[in-house]
Coordinates of C-alpha atoms in Angstrom, one line a residue:
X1 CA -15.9 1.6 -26.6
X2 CA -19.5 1.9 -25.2
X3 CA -18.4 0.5 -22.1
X4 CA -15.9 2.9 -21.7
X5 CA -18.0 6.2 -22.9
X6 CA -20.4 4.8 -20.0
X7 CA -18.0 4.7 -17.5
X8 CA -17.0 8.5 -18.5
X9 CA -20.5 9.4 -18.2
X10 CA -21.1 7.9 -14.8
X11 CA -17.7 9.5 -13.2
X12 CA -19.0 12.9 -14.9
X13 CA -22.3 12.3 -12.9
X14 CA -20.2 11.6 -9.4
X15 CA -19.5 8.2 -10.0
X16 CA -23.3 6.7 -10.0
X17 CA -22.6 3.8 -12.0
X18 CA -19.8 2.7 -9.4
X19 CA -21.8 2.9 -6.6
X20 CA -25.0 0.8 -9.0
X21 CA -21.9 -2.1 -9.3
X22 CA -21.2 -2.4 -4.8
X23 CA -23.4 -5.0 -3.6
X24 CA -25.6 -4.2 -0.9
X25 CA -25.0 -7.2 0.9
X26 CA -21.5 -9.1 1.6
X27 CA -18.2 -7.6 -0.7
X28 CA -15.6 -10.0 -1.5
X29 CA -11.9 -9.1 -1.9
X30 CA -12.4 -9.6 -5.6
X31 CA -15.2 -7.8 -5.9
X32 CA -13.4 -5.0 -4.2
X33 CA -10.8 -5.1 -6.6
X34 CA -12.8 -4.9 -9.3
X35 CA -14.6 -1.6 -8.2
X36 CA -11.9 -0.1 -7.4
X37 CA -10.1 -1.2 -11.1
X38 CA -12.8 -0.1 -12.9
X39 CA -13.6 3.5 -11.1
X40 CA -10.6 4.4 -9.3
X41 CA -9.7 8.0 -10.3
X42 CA -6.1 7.9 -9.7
X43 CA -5.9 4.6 -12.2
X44 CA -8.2 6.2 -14.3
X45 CA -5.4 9.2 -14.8
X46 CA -2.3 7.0 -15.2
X47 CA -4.6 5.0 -18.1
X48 CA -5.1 8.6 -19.5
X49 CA -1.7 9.6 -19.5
X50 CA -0.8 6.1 -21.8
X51 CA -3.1 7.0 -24.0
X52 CA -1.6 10.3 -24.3
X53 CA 1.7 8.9 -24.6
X54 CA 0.3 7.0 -27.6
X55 CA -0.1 10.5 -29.4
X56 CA 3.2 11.9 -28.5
X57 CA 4.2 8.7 -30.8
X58 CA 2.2 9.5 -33.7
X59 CA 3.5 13.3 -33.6
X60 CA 7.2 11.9 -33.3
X61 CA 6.6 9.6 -36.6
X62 CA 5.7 12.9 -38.2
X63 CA 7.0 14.4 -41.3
X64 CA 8.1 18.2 -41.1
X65 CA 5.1 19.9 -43.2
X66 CA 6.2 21.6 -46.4
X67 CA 6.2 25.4 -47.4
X68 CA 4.8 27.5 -49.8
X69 CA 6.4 30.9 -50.1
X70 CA 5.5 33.7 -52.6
X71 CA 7.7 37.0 -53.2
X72 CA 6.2 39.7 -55.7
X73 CA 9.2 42.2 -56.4
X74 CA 8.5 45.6 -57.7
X75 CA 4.6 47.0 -57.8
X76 CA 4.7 48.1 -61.5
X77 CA 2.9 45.8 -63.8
X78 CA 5.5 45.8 -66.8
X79 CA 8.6 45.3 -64.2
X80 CA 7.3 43.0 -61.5
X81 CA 8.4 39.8 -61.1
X82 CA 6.7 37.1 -59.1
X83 CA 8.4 34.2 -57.6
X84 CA 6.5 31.1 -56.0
X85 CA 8.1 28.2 -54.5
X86 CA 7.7 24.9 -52.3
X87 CA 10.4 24.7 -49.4
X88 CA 10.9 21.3 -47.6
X89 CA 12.7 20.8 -44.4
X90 CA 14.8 16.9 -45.1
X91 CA 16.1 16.0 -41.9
X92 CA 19.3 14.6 -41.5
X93 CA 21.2 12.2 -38.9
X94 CA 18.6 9.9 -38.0
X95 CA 16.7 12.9 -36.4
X96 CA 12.9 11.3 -36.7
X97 CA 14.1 8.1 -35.9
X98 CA 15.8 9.3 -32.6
X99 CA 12.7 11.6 -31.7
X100 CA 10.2 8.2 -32.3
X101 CA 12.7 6.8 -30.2
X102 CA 12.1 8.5 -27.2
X103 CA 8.6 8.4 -27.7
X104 CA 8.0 4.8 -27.5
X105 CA 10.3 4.9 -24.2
X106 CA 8.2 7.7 -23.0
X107 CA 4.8 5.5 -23.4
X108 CA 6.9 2.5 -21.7
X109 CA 7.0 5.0 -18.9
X110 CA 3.9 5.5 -18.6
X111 CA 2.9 1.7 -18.7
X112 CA 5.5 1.1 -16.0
X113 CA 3.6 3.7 -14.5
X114 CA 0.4 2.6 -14.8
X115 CA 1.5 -1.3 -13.9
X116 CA 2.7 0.1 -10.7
X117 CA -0.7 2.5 -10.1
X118 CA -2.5 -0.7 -10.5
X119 CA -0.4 -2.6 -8.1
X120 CA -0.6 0.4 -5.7
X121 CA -4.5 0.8 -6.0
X122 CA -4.7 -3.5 -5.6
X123 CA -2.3 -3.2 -2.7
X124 CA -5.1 0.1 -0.7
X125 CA -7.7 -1.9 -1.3
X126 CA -6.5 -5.3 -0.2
X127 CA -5.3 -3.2 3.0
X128 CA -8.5 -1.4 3.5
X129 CA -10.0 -5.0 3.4
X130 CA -8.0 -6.6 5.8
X131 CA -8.5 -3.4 8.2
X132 CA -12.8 -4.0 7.6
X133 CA -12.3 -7.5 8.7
X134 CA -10.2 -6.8 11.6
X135 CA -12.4 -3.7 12.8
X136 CA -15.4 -6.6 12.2
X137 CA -13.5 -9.2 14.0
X138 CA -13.1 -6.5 16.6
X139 CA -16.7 -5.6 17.2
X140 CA -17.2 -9.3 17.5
X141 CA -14.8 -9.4 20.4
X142 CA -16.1 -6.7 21.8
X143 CA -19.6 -8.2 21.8
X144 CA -18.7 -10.9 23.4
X145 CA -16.4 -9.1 26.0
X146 CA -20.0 -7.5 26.7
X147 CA -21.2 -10.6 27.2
X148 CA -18.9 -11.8 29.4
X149 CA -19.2 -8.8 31.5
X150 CA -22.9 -8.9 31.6
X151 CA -22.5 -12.5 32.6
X152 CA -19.9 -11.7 35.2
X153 CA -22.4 -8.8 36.8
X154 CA -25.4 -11.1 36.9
X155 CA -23.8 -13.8 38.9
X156 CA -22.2 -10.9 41.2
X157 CA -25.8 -9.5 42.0
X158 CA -27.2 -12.8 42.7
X159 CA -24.1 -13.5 45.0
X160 CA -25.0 -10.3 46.9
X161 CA -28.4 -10.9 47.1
X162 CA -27.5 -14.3 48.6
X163 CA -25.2 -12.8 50.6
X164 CA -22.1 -14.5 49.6
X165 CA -20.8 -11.5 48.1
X166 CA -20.0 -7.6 48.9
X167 CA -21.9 -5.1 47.5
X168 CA -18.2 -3.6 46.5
X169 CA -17.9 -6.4 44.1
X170 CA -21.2 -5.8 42.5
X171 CA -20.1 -2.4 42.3
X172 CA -16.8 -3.7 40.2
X173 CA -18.5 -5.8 38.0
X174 CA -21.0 -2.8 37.2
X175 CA -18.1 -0.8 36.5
X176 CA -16.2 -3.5 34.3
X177 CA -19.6 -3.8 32.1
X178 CA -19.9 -0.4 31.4
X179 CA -15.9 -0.5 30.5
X180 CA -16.8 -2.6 28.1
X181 CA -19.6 -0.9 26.5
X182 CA -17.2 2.0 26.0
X183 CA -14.7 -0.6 24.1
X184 CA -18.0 -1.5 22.1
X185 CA -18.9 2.0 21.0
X186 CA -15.0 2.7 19.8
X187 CA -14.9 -0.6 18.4
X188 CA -18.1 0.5 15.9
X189 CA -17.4 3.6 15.3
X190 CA -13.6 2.0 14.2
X191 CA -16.2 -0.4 11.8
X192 CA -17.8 2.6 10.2
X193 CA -14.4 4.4 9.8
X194 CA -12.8 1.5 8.0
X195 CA -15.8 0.7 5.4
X196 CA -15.5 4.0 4.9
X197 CA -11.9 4.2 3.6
X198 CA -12.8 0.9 1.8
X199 CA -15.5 2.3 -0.2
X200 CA -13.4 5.8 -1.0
X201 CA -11.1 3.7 -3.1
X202 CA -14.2 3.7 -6.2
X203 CA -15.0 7.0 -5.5
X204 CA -18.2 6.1 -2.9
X205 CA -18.6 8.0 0.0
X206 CA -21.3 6.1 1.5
X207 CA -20.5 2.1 1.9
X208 CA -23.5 0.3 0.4
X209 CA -22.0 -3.3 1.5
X210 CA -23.3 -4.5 4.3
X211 CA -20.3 -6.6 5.8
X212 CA -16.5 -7.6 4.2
X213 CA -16.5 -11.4 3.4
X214 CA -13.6 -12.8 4.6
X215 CA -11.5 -14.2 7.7
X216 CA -7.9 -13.1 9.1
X217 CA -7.8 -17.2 10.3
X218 CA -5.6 -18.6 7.4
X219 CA -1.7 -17.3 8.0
X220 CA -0.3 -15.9 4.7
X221 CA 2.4 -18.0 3.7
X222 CA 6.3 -17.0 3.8
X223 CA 8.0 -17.2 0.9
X224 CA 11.7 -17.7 0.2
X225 CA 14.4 -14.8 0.2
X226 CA 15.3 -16.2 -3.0
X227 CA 12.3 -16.1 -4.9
X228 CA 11.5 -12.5 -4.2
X229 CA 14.5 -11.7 -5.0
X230 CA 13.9 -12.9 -8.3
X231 CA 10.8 -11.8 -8.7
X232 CA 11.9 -8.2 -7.6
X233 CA 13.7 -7.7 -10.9
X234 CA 9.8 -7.2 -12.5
X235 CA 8.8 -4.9 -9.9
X236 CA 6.8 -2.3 -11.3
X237 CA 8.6 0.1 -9.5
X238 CA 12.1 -1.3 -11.1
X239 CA 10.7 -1.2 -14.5
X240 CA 9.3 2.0 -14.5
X241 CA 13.1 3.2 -13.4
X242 CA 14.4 1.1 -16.2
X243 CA 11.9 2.6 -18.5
X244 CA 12.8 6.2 -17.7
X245 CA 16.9 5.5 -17.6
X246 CA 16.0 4.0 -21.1
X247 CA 14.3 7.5 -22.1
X248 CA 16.9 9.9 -20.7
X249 CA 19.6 7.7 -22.8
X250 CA 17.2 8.0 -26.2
X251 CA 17.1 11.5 -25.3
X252 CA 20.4 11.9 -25.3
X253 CA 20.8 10.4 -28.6
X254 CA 18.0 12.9 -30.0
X255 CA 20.9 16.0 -28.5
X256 CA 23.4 14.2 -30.0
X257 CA 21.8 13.7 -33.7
X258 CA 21.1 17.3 -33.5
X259 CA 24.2 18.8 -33.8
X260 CA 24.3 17.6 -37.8
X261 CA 22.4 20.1 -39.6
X262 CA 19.2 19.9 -41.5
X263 CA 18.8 21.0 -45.3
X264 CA 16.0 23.0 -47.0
X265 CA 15.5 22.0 -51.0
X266 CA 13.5 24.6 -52.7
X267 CA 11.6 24.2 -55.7
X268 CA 10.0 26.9 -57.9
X269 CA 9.2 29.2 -60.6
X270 CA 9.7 32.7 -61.3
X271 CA 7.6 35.0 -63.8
X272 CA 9.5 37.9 -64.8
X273 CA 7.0 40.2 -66.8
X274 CA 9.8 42.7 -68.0
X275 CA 11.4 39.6 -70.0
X276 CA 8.6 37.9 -70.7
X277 CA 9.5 34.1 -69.6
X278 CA 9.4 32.0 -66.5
X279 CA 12.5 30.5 -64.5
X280 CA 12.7 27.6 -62.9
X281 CA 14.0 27.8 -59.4
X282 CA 16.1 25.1 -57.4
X283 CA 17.8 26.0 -54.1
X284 CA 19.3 24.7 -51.2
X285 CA 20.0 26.1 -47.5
X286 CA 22.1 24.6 -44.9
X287 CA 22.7 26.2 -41.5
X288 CA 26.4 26.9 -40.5
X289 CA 27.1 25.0 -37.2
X290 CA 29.3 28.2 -36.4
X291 CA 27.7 29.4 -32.8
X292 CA 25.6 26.8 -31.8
X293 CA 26.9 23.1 -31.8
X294 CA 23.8 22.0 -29.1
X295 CA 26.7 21.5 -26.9
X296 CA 24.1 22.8 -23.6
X297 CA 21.3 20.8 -24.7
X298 CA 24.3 17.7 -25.1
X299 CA 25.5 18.1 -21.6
X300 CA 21.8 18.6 -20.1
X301 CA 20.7 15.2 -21.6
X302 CA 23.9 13.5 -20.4
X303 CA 23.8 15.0 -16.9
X304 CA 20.0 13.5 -16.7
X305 CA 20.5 9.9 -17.8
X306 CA 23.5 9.7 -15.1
X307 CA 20.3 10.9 -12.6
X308 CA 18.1 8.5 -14.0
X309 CA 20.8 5.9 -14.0
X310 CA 21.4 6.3 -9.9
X311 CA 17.7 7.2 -9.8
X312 CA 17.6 3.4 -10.6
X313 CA 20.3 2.3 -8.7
X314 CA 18.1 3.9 -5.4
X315 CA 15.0 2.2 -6.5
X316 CA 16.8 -1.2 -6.5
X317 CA 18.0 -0.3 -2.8
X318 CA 14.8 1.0 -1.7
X319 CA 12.5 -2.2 -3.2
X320 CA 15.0 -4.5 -1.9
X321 CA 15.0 -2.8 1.6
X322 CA 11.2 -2.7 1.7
X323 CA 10.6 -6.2 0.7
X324 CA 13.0 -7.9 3.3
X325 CA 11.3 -5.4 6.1
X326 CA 7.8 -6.4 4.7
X327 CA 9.2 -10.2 5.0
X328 CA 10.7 -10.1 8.4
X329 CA 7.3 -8.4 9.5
X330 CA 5.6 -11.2 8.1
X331 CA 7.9 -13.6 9.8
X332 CA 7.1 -11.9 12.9
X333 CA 3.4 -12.1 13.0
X334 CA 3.3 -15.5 11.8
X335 CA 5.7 -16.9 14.8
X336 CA 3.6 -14.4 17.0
X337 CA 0.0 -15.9 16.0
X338 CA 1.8 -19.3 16.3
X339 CA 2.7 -19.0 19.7
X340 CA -0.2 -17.1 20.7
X341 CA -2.7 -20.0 19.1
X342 CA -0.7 -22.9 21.1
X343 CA 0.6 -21.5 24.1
X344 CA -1.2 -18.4 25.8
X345 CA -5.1 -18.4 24.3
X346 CA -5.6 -21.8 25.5
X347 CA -4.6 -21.3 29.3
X348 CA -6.0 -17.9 29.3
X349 CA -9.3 -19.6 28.6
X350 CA -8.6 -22.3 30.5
X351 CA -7.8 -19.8 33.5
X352 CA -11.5 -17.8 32.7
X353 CA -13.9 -20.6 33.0
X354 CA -12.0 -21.5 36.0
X355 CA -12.2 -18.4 37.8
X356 CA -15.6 -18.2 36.3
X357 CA -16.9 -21.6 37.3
X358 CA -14.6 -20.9 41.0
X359 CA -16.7 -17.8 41.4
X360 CA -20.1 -18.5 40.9
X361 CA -19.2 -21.4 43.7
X362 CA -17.9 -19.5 45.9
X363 CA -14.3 -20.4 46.1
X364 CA -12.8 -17.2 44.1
X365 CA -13.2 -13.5 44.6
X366 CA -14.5 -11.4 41.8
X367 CA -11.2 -9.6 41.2
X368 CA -10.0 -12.9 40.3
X369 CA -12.9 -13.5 37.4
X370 CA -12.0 -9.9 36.5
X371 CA -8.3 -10.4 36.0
X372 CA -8.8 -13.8 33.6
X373 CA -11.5 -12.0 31.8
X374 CA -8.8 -9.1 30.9
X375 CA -6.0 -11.4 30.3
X376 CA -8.5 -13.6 27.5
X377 CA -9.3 -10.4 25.6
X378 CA -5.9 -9.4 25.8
X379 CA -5.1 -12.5 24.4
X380 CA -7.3 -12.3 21.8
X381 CA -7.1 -8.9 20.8
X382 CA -3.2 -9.7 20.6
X383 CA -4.1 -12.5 18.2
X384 CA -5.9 -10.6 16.0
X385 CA -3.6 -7.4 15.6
X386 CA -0.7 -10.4 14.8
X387 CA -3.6 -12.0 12.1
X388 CA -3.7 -8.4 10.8
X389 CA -0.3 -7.3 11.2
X390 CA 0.0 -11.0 8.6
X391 CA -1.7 -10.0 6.2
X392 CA -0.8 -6.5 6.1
X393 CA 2.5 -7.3 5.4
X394 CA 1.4 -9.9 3.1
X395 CA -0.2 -6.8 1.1
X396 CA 2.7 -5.3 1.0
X397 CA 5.0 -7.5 -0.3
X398 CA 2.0 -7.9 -3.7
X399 CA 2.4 -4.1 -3.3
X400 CA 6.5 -3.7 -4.1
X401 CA 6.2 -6.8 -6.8
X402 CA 3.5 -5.7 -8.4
X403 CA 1.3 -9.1 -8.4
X404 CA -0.3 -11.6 -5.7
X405 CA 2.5 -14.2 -4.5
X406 CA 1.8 -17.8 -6.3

C-alpha cells in the first residue's frame, strides 16, 4: 500500500521517482520493462479502471435501501391523524443476482483489458528497444564507414603526392568522406530520436541511460503454425472479446428478469387522535405490467450481444491474420540474414580488402575501392535492417498472444 501511495505521489510530481529508478549507465530489456510496468500512464489507467470495476460489483450486491414515509392528515389537533410507515422494495426474478452478474463480467473486461494493455505496453517497449540497438548498431557502422573513408582518402593523397594517382581521385575520396560524415550525423541524431521514444514509455523525457544493452546477432526463433494457433485462443485480445460477448449476454438476462415486477411490503402504524387508538398498517404494491413490458430495453440488449458475438468473430479473424503476417515476416528476415551472413557479406569483404590492398599497390583505380566500400556497407546495413526487421516481428507476435514465446 505504501509502495503504491509513493508511486501516486511521484507521478503527481511529473513522474520523479521513475526517472530516480533509470540507470544512468547501460538499460537492459528487463529493466526497461520494468520502468515502463511500474510508471507507464496508460497501464496505470487500465489498472484504475479494474479497480473501479471492483466497486461496480459491490454496488451490484447491493440491497435496495428501505423507506420511511410519514403522512399527517388534517391540521386540527383533536381530528388529525398521523400515519408512519417503513416501505421496502423485495425484488423479484433473480433481479440482484442478474445485475451482480454483469458486474463480475464487466470487471473480467476490464482484466482482459488490462492483460492486453500490459502486453501492448511490453510489446512498445520491446520495439523501442530493438529500434535503440539498431540505431546503435547503426552509428557503429557508420563510424567505421568513416573510417574506411578516411583510410581510403589518406592512401589517395599519398598516391598523388607520389604521383601514382590524379588529383581527381583525391578529389573523390574527399568527397566520399565527407558523404559519410553526413551518414554519421543522421545516424546520431536517429540514436537520440530512438532513446527518446524509449524513455517516453515511463513517462521520461530526458533518457538518463547511457546506452541499450543488448545485440540484434541472435535470430529469434520460428515457431510452429500449430502452436500459435493454440496459443492464440488466450490472446488477450480474444479474451477480452470473450469477456465482453459474456457481458452483453448477462446483460441481456438483467432486460429479460426485468420484465417480472417488483413488490413494495409496507409496514406501519397509524394514530388517529379523533378515536383515540393506533392501527397497525400492512400493505402491498405491485406495478401492473400494462404499458411497459421492457420490450425496448429487451431488443436493445439482444441486438448488442449479436454485435459483441461478431465483434468476436472479427477479432478471431483479425488476430489470426496478424499473427501468420507477423510469422511470414519473421520467416522472411530470418532466410534474408541467412543468406546475407553466408553468401553476400563475406565476398563483399572479400572484394573490399582486395580493391583496398589492389589500390594502395597500384594495380586498381580508386573508383574501384569506392564501389566495394559501398557494396560492404550495403551489405551490412541490409544485414542489420533484416536483424531488426527479426525481431520486430518477433515483438509482435508476444504482442497479439499476450506473452514472450517459450
Amino acid at each position: 500500500m505504501y509502495r503504491t501511495l509513493f508511486l501516486l505521489l511521484a507521478n503527481l510530481l511529473g513522474g520523479t521517482y521513475a526517472y530516480a529508478q533509470e540507470p544512468a549507465g547501460p538499460l537492459t530489456l528487463a529493466a526497461a520493462q520494468a520502468l515502463a510496468v511500474g510508471n507507464n500512464p496508460t497501464l496505470s489507467a487500465a489498472r484504475h479502471e479494474l479497480a473501479a470495476q471492483g466497486g461496480a460489483l459491490q454496488q451490484a450486491q447491493a440491497l435496495p435501501n428501505p423507506e420511511l414515509q410519514t403522512l399527517v392528515e388534517d391540521t386540527r389537533r383533536a381530528t388529525r391523524s398521523t400515519t408512519v410507515q417503513l416501505n421496502q422494495l423485495i425484488e423479484l426474478g433473480g433481479k440482484r443476482g442478474a445485475r451482480s452478474l454483469v458486474a463480475q463480467r464487466g470487471q473480467e473486461v476490464a482484466e482482459a483489458a488490462l492483460a492486453m494493455q500490459q502486453a501492448d505496453t511490453r510489446a512498445a517497449v520491446t520495439s523501442a528497444f530493438i529500434d535503440v540497438l539498431a540505431a546503435q548498431e547503426s552509428l557503429r557502422l557508420a563510424d567505421s564507414a568513416q573510417a574506411l573513408a578516411a583510410r581510403a582518402s589518406d592512401i589517395t593523397a599519398r598516391r598523388v603526392t607520389a604521383g601514382k594517382a590524379s588529383p581527381v581521385e583525391e578529389t573523390r575520396a574527399r568527397v566520399a568522406e565527407a558523404s559519410v560524415r553526413l551518414e554519421l550525423n543522421l545516424a546520431r541524431g536517429a540514436l537520440a530520436s530512438a532513446r527518446k521514444r524509449l524513455a517516453a514509455l515511463w513517462g521520461n523525457p530526458a533518457p538518463r541511460f547511457s546506452v541499450a544493452a543488448g545485440t540484434l546477432d541472435a535470430l529469434p526463433p520460428l515457431p510452429p503454425g500449430s502452436d500459435l494457433a493454440t496459443r492464440l485462443q488466450q490472446a488477450p485480445a480474444l479474451q477480452q472479446a470473450r469477456s465482453t460477448l459474456a457481458q452483453r449476454q448477462a446483460m441481456l438476462e438483467v432486460e429479460q428478469r426485468r420484465a417480472t415486477p417488483d413488490i413494495t411490503v409496507s409496514l406501519g402504524m397509524k394514530r388517529s387522535e379523533e378515536l383515540g387508538r393506533n392501527q397497525a398498517i400492512i400493505g402491498l404494491s405491485v406495478p401492473l405490467p400494462l404499458f411497459d413490458r421492457n420490450a425496448g430495453n429487451q431488443l436493445e440488449a439482444l441486438r448488442r450481444s449479436d454485435k459483441a458475438s461478431d465483434e468476436l468473430a472479427a477479432t478471431t479473424l483479425d488476430l489470426q491474420t496478424a499473427l501468420a503476417d507477423a510469422r511470414e515476416r519473421l520467416n522472411t528476415a530470418r532466410l534474408d540474414v541467412e543468406s546475407l551472413r553466408r553468401d553476400i557479406l563475406p565476398g563483399a569483404q572479400s572484394a573490399y580488402d582486395a580493391a583496398s590492398k589492389g589500390f594502395e599497390f597500384g594495380k586498381f583505380a580508386f573508383l574501384d575501392v569506392l564501389d566495394a566500400q559501398r557494396t560492404l556497407l550495403q551489405a551490412k546495413n541490409q544485414t542489420l535492417r533484416a536483424l531488426t526487421e527479426a525481431q520486430q516481428a518477433a515483438a509482435e507476435i508476444e504482442r497479439l498472444l499476450g506473452a514472450p514465446a517459450p
